[in-house]
mmCIF file of C-alpha atoms in Angstrom:
data_model
loop_
_atom_site.group_PDB
_atom_site.id
_atom_site.type_symbol
_atom_site.label_atom_id
_atom_site.label_comp_id
_atom_site.label_asym_id
_atom_site.label_seq_id
_atom_site.Cartn_x
_atom_site.Cartn_y
_atom_site.Cartn_z
ATOM 1 C CA MET X 1 -19.633 3.964 2.533
ATOM 2 C CA LYS X 2 -17.659 6.646 4.337
ATOM 3 C CA MET X 3 -15.812 5.362 7.408
ATOM 4 C CA THR X 4 -14.377 7.329 10.344
ATOM 5 C CA PHE X 5 -11.073 5.965 11.597
ATOM 6 C CA TYR X 6 -8.370 6.819 14.103
ATOM 7 C CA LYS X 7 -4.648 6.320 13.644
ATOM 8 C CA TYR X 8 -2.770 5.168 16.754
ATOM 9 C CA GLN X 9 0.814 4.146 17.370
ATOM 10 C CA GLY X 10 2.580 2.374 20.205
ATOM 11 C CA THR X 11 6.375 2.816 19.946
ATOM 12 C CA GLY X 12 5.987 3.113 16.180
ATOM 13 C CA ASN X 13 3.786 0.025 15.770
ATOM 14 C CA ASP X 14 0.911 1.774 13.989
ATOM 15 C CA PHE X 15 -2.754 0.874 13.654
ATOM 16 C CA ILE X 16 -5.980 1.961 12.020
ATOM 17 C CA ILE X 17 -8.645 1.795 14.743
ATOM 18 C CA VAL X 18 -12.379 1.780 14.079
ATOM 19 C CA ASP X 19 -15.252 2.044 16.539
ATOM 20 C CA ASN X 20 -17.247 -0.913 15.248
ATOM 21 C CA ARG X 21 -19.864 -1.158 17.983
ATOM 22 C CA THR X 22 -22.498 -0.743 15.278
ATOM 23 C CA LYS X 23 -20.848 -3.614 13.342
ATOM 24 C CA THR X 24 -20.782 -1.766 10.024
ATOM 25 C CA PHE X 25 -17.158 -2.532 9.136
ATOM 26 C CA PRO X 26 -16.886 -5.289 6.478
ATOM 27 C CA LYS X 27 -14.406 -7.364 8.477
ATOM 28 C CA ASN X 28 -14.752 -10.443 6.273
ATOM 29 C CA ASN X 29 -13.414 -8.448 3.315
ATOM 30 C CA VAL X 30 -9.658 -9.071 3.382
ATOM 31 C CA ASP X 31 -9.127 -6.825 0.351
ATOM 32 C CA ILE X 32 -10.436 -3.797 2.246
ATOM 33 C CA ILE X 33 -8.169 -4.509 5.221
ATOM 34 C CA THR X 34 -5.070 -4.891 3.063
ATOM 35 C CA LYS X 35 -5.929 -1.776 1.063
ATOM 36 C CA LEU X 36 -6.413 0.318 4.220
ATOM 37 C CA CYS X 37 -3.012 -0.822 5.526
ATOM 38 C CA ASP X 38 -1.213 -0.138 2.230
ATOM 39 C CA ARG X 39 1.240 2.714 2.809
ATOM 40 C CA HIS X 40 1.041 3.921 -0.792
ATOM 41 C CA PHE X 41 -2.609 3.418 -1.777
ATOM 42 C CA GLY X 42 -4.354 3.415 1.610
ATOM 43 C CA ILE X 43 -4.015 4.973 5.059
ATOM 44 C CA GLY X 44 -0.970 2.902 5.919
ATOM 45 C CA ALA X 45 -0.576 0.754 9.039
ATOM 46 C CA ASP X 46 0.774 -2.486 10.469
ATOM 47 C CA GLY X 47 -2.796 -3.610 11.167
ATOM 48 C CA VAL X 48 -6.470 -2.799 11.675
ATOM 49 C CA ILE X 49 -8.185 -2.818 15.073
ATOM 50 C CA LEU X 50 -11.934 -3.004 15.513
ATOM 51 C CA LEU X 51 -13.435 -2.102 18.886
ATOM 52 C CA GLU X 52 -16.737 -3.892 19.457
ATOM 53 C CA ASN X 53 -19.193 -4.499 22.297
ATOM 54 C CA ASP X 54 -18.677 -7.565 24.465
ATOM 55 C CA THR X 55 -21.108 -9.165 26.906
ATOM 56 C CA ALA X 56 -18.456 -10.365 29.377
ATOM 57 C CA THR X 57 -15.968 -7.457 29.397
ATOM 58 C CA ASP X 58 -15.775 -3.720 28.689
ATOM 59 C CA PHE X 59 -15.135 -4.268 24.984
ATOM 60 C CA ARG X 60 -13.816 -6.701 22.391
ATOM 61 C CA MET X 61 -10.695 -5.997 20.354
ATOM 62 C CA ILE X 62 -10.500 -7.640 16.932
ATOM 63 C CA TYR X 63 -7.081 -7.332 15.323
ATOM 64 C CA PHE X 64 -6.098 -7.967 11.708
ATOM 65 C CA ASN X 65 -2.547 -7.959 10.393
ATOM 66 C CA ALA X 66 -1.909 -5.961 7.229
ATOM 67 C CA ASP X 67 -2.530 -9.128 5.173
ATOM 68 C CA GLY X 68 -5.972 -9.620 6.759
ATOM 69 C CA SER X 69 -5.009 -12.489 9.082
ATOM 70 C CA GLU X 70 -6.518 -12.310 12.572
ATOM 71 C CA THR X 71 -4.313 -12.635 15.650
ATOM 72 C CA MET X 72 -3.404 -11.023 18.976
ATOM 73 C CA CYS X 73 -1.274 -7.881 19.050
ATOM 74 C CA GLY X 74 0.257 -6.556 22.272
ATOM 75 C CA ASN X 75 0.855 -2.989 21.140
ATOM 76 C CA GLY X 76 -2.498 -3.092 19.357
ATOM 77 C CA GLY X 77 -4.123 -4.101 22.621
ATOM 78 C CA ARG X 78 -2.503 -1.184 24.402
ATOM 79 C CA CYS X 79 -3.695 1.216 21.690
ATOM 80 C CA ALA X 80 -7.206 -0.256 21.866
ATOM 81 C CA VAL X 81 -7.247 0.512 25.604
ATOM 82 C CA ALA X 82 -6.230 4.125 24.924
ATOM 83 C CA PHE X 83 -8.947 4.346 22.264
ATOM 84 C CA ALA X 84 -11.570 2.938 24.647
ATOM 85 C CA LYS X 85 -10.623 5.635 27.136
ATOM 86 C CA GLN X 86 -10.909 8.285 24.397
ATOM 87 C CA LEU X 87 -14.440 7.012 23.692
ATOM 88 C CA ASN X 88 -15.252 7.158 27.441
ATOM 89 C CA ILE X 89 -15.979 3.428 27.471
ATOM 90 C CA ILE X 90 -13.472 3.000 30.306
ATOM 91 C CA ASP X 91 -11.695 5.126 32.884
ATOM 92 C CA SER X 92 -8.207 4.051 34.019
ATOM 93 C CA LYS X 93 -8.739 0.288 34.359
ATOM 94 C CA THR X 94 -10.359 -2.216 32.041
ATOM 95 C CA THR X 95 -10.908 -5.826 31.135
ATOM 96 C CA PHE X 96 -11.400 -6.657 27.465
ATOM 97 C CA THR X 97 -11.559 -9.691 25.192
ATOM 98 C CA ALA X 98 -9.082 -10.365 22.384
ATOM 99 C CA PHE X 99 -8.129 -13.183 20.012
ATOM 100 C CA ASP X 100 -6.244 -15.041 22.754
ATOM 101 C CA GLY X 101 -8.765 -14.470 25.542
ATOM 102 C CA LYS X 102 -9.396 -11.979 28.322
ATOM 103 C CA HIS X 103 -6.951 -9.195 29.195
ATOM 104 C CA TYR X 104 -6.694 -6.703 32.045
ATOM 105 C CA ALA X 105 -5.087 -3.293 31.495
ATOM 106 C CA GLU X 106 -4.453 0.044 33.164
ATOM 107 C CA ILE X 107 -3.824 3.418 31.532
ATOM 108 C CA ASN X 108 -2.139 6.359 33.234
ATOM 109 C CA ASN X 109 -0.822 9.531 31.566
ATOM 110 C CA GLY X 110 -0.647 7.901 28.141
ATOM 111 C CA LEU X 111 1.184 4.786 29.371
ATOM 112 C CA VAL X 112 -0.711 1.510 29.079
ATOM 113 C CA SER X 113 0.134 -1.599 31.088
ATOM 114 C CA LEU X 114 -1.404 -4.707 29.522
ATOM 115 C CA HIS X 115 -1.715 -8.088 31.220
ATOM 116 C CA MET X 116 -0.607 -10.771 28.769
ATOM 117 C CA ILE X 117 -1.466 -14.476 28.732
ATOM 118 C CA ASP X 118 0.532 -16.923 30.870
ATOM 119 C CA VAL X 119 3.401 -18.707 29.121
ATOM 120 C CA ASN X 120 3.971 -22.287 30.280
ATOM 121 C CA GLU X 121 5.723 -23.791 27.265
ATOM 122 C CA ILE X 122 9.086 -22.500 26.060
ATOM 123 C CA ILE X 123 11.066 -24.386 23.449
ATOM 124 C CA VAL X 124 14.819 -23.854 23.801
ATOM 125 C CA LYS X 125 17.038 -24.849 20.870
ATOM 126 C CA ASP X 126 20.787 -24.394 20.394
ATOM 127 C CA THR X 127 20.498 -21.121 18.485
ATOM 128 C CA TYR X 128 17.010 -19.833 19.291
ATOM 129 C CA THR X 129 14.028 -19.965 21.635
ATOM 130 C CA PHE X 130 10.341 -20.255 20.727
ATOM 131 C CA ALA X 131 7.295 -19.170 22.727
ATOM 132 C CA ASN X 132 3.666 -18.243 22.109
ATOM 133 C CA THR X 133 2.742 -14.990 23.865
ATOM 134 C CA GLY X 134 -0.578 -14.564 22.076
ATOM 135 C CA THR X 135 1.032 -15.371 18.753
ATOM 136 C CA GLN X 136 4.117 -17.367 17.706
ATOM 137 C CA HIS X 137 7.590 -15.935 18.340
ATOM 138 C CA HIS X 138 11.084 -17.040 17.384
ATOM 139 C CA VAL X 139 13.773 -15.352 19.528
ATOM 140 C CA GLU X 140 17.405 -15.336 18.404
ATOM 141 C CA MET X 141 20.412 -13.487 19.794
ATOM 142 C CA VAL X 142 22.738 -11.753 17.335
ATOM 143 C CA ASP X 143 25.750 -9.445 17.330
ATOM 144 C CA ASN X 144 25.735 -5.922 15.899
ATOM 145 C CA LEU X 145 21.952 -5.605 15.722
ATOM 146 C CA ASP X 146 22.248 -2.154 14.106
ATOM 147 C CA ASN X 147 23.606 -3.689 10.908
ATOM 148 C CA PHE X 148 21.821 -7.025 11.048
ATOM 149 C CA PRO X 149 19.734 -7.911 7.924
ATOM 150 C CA VAL X 150 16.440 -8.245 9.804
ATOM 151 C CA PHE X 151 14.204 -8.389 6.739
ATOM 152 C CA GLU X 152 16.212 -10.997 4.843
ATOM 153 C CA LYS X 153 16.979 -13.253 7.821
ATOM 154 C CA GLY X 154 13.537 -12.807 9.336
ATOM 155 C CA LYS X 155 11.751 -13.750 6.130
ATOM 156 C CA ASP X 156 13.976 -16.800 5.687
ATOM 157 C CA ILE X 157 13.306 -18.065 9.223
ATOM 158 C CA ARG X 158 9.596 -17.221 9.066
ATOM 159 C CA TYR X 159 9.052 -19.431 6.002
ATOM 160 C CA ASN X 160 11.845 -22.023 6.029
ATOM 161 C CA ILE X 161 11.611 -23.035 9.679
ATOM 162 C CA TYR X 162 7.915 -22.426 10.371
ATOM 163 C CA GLY X 163 6.319 -22.910 6.961
ATOM 164 C CA GLU X 164 3.066 -21.358 5.848
ATOM 165 C CA THR X 165 1.756 -20.945 9.411
ATOM 166 C CA GLY X 166 4.847 -18.930 10.141
ATOM 167 C CA SER X 167 6.230 -17.173 13.187
ATOM 168 C CA ASN X 168 7.261 -13.668 14.065
ATOM 169 C CA VAL X 169 11.048 -13.457 14.300
ATOM 170 C CA ASN X 170 12.846 -11.402 16.950
ATOM 171 C CA PHE X 171 16.546 -10.607 16.833
ATOM 172 C CA VAL X 172 18.055 -9.602 20.167
ATOM 173 C CA GLU X 173 21.196 -7.934 21.469
ATOM 174 C CA GLN X 174 21.897 -7.781 25.202
ATOM 175 C CA LEU X 175 22.887 -4.312 26.442
ATOM 176 C CA THR X 176 22.899 -4.747 30.249
ATOM 177 C CA THR X 177 21.723 -7.304 32.791
ATOM 178 C CA ASP X 178 18.131 -6.117 32.431
ATOM 179 C CA THR X 179 18.084 -4.455 28.988
ATOM 180 C CA PHE X 180 17.737 -6.192 25.619
ATOM 181 C CA ARG X 181 17.440 -4.395 22.306
ATOM 182 C CA VAL X 182 14.982 -5.986 19.866
ATOM 183 C CA ARG X 183 14.209 -5.818 16.154
ATOM 184 C CA THR X 184 11.284 -7.849 14.804
ATOM 185 C CA TYR X 185 10.147 -9.263 11.479
ATOM 186 C CA GLU X 186 6.375 -9.712 11.724
ATOM 187 C CA LYS X 187 4.414 -12.309 9.822
ATOM 188 C CA GLY X 188 1.207 -10.889 8.426
ATOM 189 C CA VAL X 189 3.002 -7.603 7.843
ATOM 190 C CA GLU X 190 5.862 -9.492 6.144
ATOM 191 C CA ASP X 191 8.367 -6.823 7.041
ATOM 192 C CA GLU X 192 10.260 -5.364 9.965
ATOM 193 C CA THR X 193 8.045 -3.243 12.214
ATOM 194 C CA LEU X 194 9.217 -0.518 14.578
ATOM 195 C CA ALA X 195 7.954 -2.513 17.570
ATOM 196 C CA CYS X 196 6.110 -5.702 18.478
ATOM 197 C CA GLY X 197 4.449 -6.070 21.872
ATOM 198 C CA THR X 198 3.983 -9.838 21.880
ATOM 199 C CA GLY X 199 7.521 -10.005 20.476
ATOM 200 C CA VAL X 200 9.254 -8.130 23.301
ATOM 201 C CA THR X 201 7.178 -10.166 25.754
ATOM 202 C CA ALA X 202 8.566 -13.342 24.189
ATOM 203 C CA VAL X 203 12.081 -11.888 24.283
ATOM 204 C CA ALA X 204 11.866 -11.001 27.983
ATOM 205 C CA ILE X 205 10.674 -14.496 28.862
ATOM 206 C CA ALA X 206 13.191 -16.199 26.573
ATOM 207 C CA MET X 207 16.094 -14.244 28.052
ATOM 208 C CA HIS X 208 15.044 -15.279 31.559
ATOM 209 C CA ALA X 209 14.376 -18.896 30.572
ATOM 210 C CA THR X 210 17.826 -19.226 28.973
ATOM 211 C CA LYS X 211 19.508 -17.537 31.964
ATOM 212 C CA LYS X 212 20.706 -14.492 30.051
ATOM 213 C CA THR X 213 19.202 -12.560 32.961
ATOM 214 C CA THR X 214 17.840 -13.241 36.426
ATOM 215 C CA GLU X 215 15.770 -10.051 36.400
ATOM 216 C CA THR X 216 11.978 -10.251 36.198
ATOM 217 C CA SER X 217 11.541 -6.641 35.063
ATOM 218 C CA ILE X 218 13.085 -6.135 31.620
ATOM 219 C CA ASN X 219 13.711 -3.008 29.526
ATOM 220 C CA LEU X 220 13.310 -3.551 25.785
ATOM 221 C CA PRO X 221 14.447 -0.761 23.456
ATOM 222 C CA VAL X 222 12.869 -1.189 20.010
ATOM 223 C CA GLU X 223 13.211 0.855 16.823
ATOM 224 C CA GLY X 224 10.235 3.021 17.832
ATOM 225 C CA GLY X 225 11.008 3.631 21.501
ATOM 226 C CA LEU X 226 11.062 1.737 24.796
ATOM 227 C CA LEU X 227 8.814 -1.050 26.045
ATOM 228 C CA LYS X 228 8.969 -2.805 29.405
ATOM 229 C CA VAL X 229 7.918 -6.292 30.465
ATOM 230 C CA HIS X 230 7.695 -7.652 33.989
ATOM 231 C CA PHE X 231 6.528 -11.057 35.145
ATOM 232 C CA GLU X 232 6.604 -13.763 37.789
ATOM 233 C CA GLU X 233 8.237 -17.153 37.253
ATOM 234 C CA ASN X 234 7.675 -20.426 39.075
ATOM 235 C CA ASN X 235 9.295 -23.675 37.926
ATOM 236 C CA GLY X 236 9.507 -22.471 34.322
ATOM 237 C CA ASN X 237 5.933 -21.172 34.255
ATOM 238 C CA TYR X 238 5.510 -17.443 33.585
ATOM 239 C CA SER X 239 2.502 -15.551 34.921
ATOM 240 C CA ASN X 240 1.390 -12.020 35.821
ATOM 241 C CA ILE X 241 3.115 -10.855 32.647
ATOM 242 C CA PHE X 242 2.645 -7.151 31.908
ATOM 243 C CA LEU X 243 3.635 -5.234 28.779
ATOM 244 C CA GLU X 244 4.068 -1.502 29.371
ATOM 245 C CA GLY X 245 4.559 1.429 27.018
ATOM 246 C CA PRO X 246 2.999 4.496 25.388
ATOM 247 C CA ALA X 247 -0.087 4.538 23.170
ATOM 248 C CA VAL X 248 -0.663 7.692 21.141
ATOM 249 C CA CYS X 249 -3.515 8.925 18.923
ATOM 250 C CA VAL X 250 -1.877 10.384 15.812
ATOM 251 C CA PHE X 251 -4.918 11.636 13.901
ATOM 252 C CA LYS X 252 -8.577 11.093 13.044
ATOM 253 C CA GLY X 253 -9.919 10.921 9.499
ATOM 254 C CA GLU X 254 -12.519 9.667 7.060
ATOM 255 C CA ILE X 255 -12.102 7.354 4.098
ATOM 256 C CA GLU X 256 -14.460 6.023 1.452
ATOM 257 C CA LEU X 257 -14.578 2.215 1.484
#
């Protein structure tokens, strides 16, 4: 079967996106997903996004990591919104359904602002913070992030602290009162990615919860560009969380499955 696909990226977090409203994509076949994401023998991507019809919202986004595991992806969600606009499913505002529930988003001049789930439980340890922003995230501050061994340390934490279930691991360096640089090791990809939307969301909340900042609008430079997160906080509960950044269509192609 020949499949049409689109390649999107959001600050370097890249995705294969398929219009699956006809439900022809074999989404139960993990081997196909991993092969498509392989950067040597496939198209190459951090994950696969399927856009499908939904009875309650404008569309449903189904996201698979490169290893075939299903989860929520913040940058993937933003790219799915841009793709839905390209397909004329939406205009500038939308509500869609994802792995972690319903999301609202707006798109304007290539920038997508995505409403994330509320975060009401934050675990603060001596050396790190943990939060679930649609998927699990470990947040740890380090010095000299440029030269930090993200892959080695991230893999160690992902498996030795969190076991088989795992967690994404974010390493953070504070630049100013409202700016935190982030590098992320992503489970499911099992490598450092150029950006992670749920990851920077977790970082912004963790930095506020641990009083590294009093700001509620945070700039988050990542390896692939700049993301922004803003939120409201009340008695340790975080709501109206928005992830903002670019979403770009790189190319369109066909591949034989």
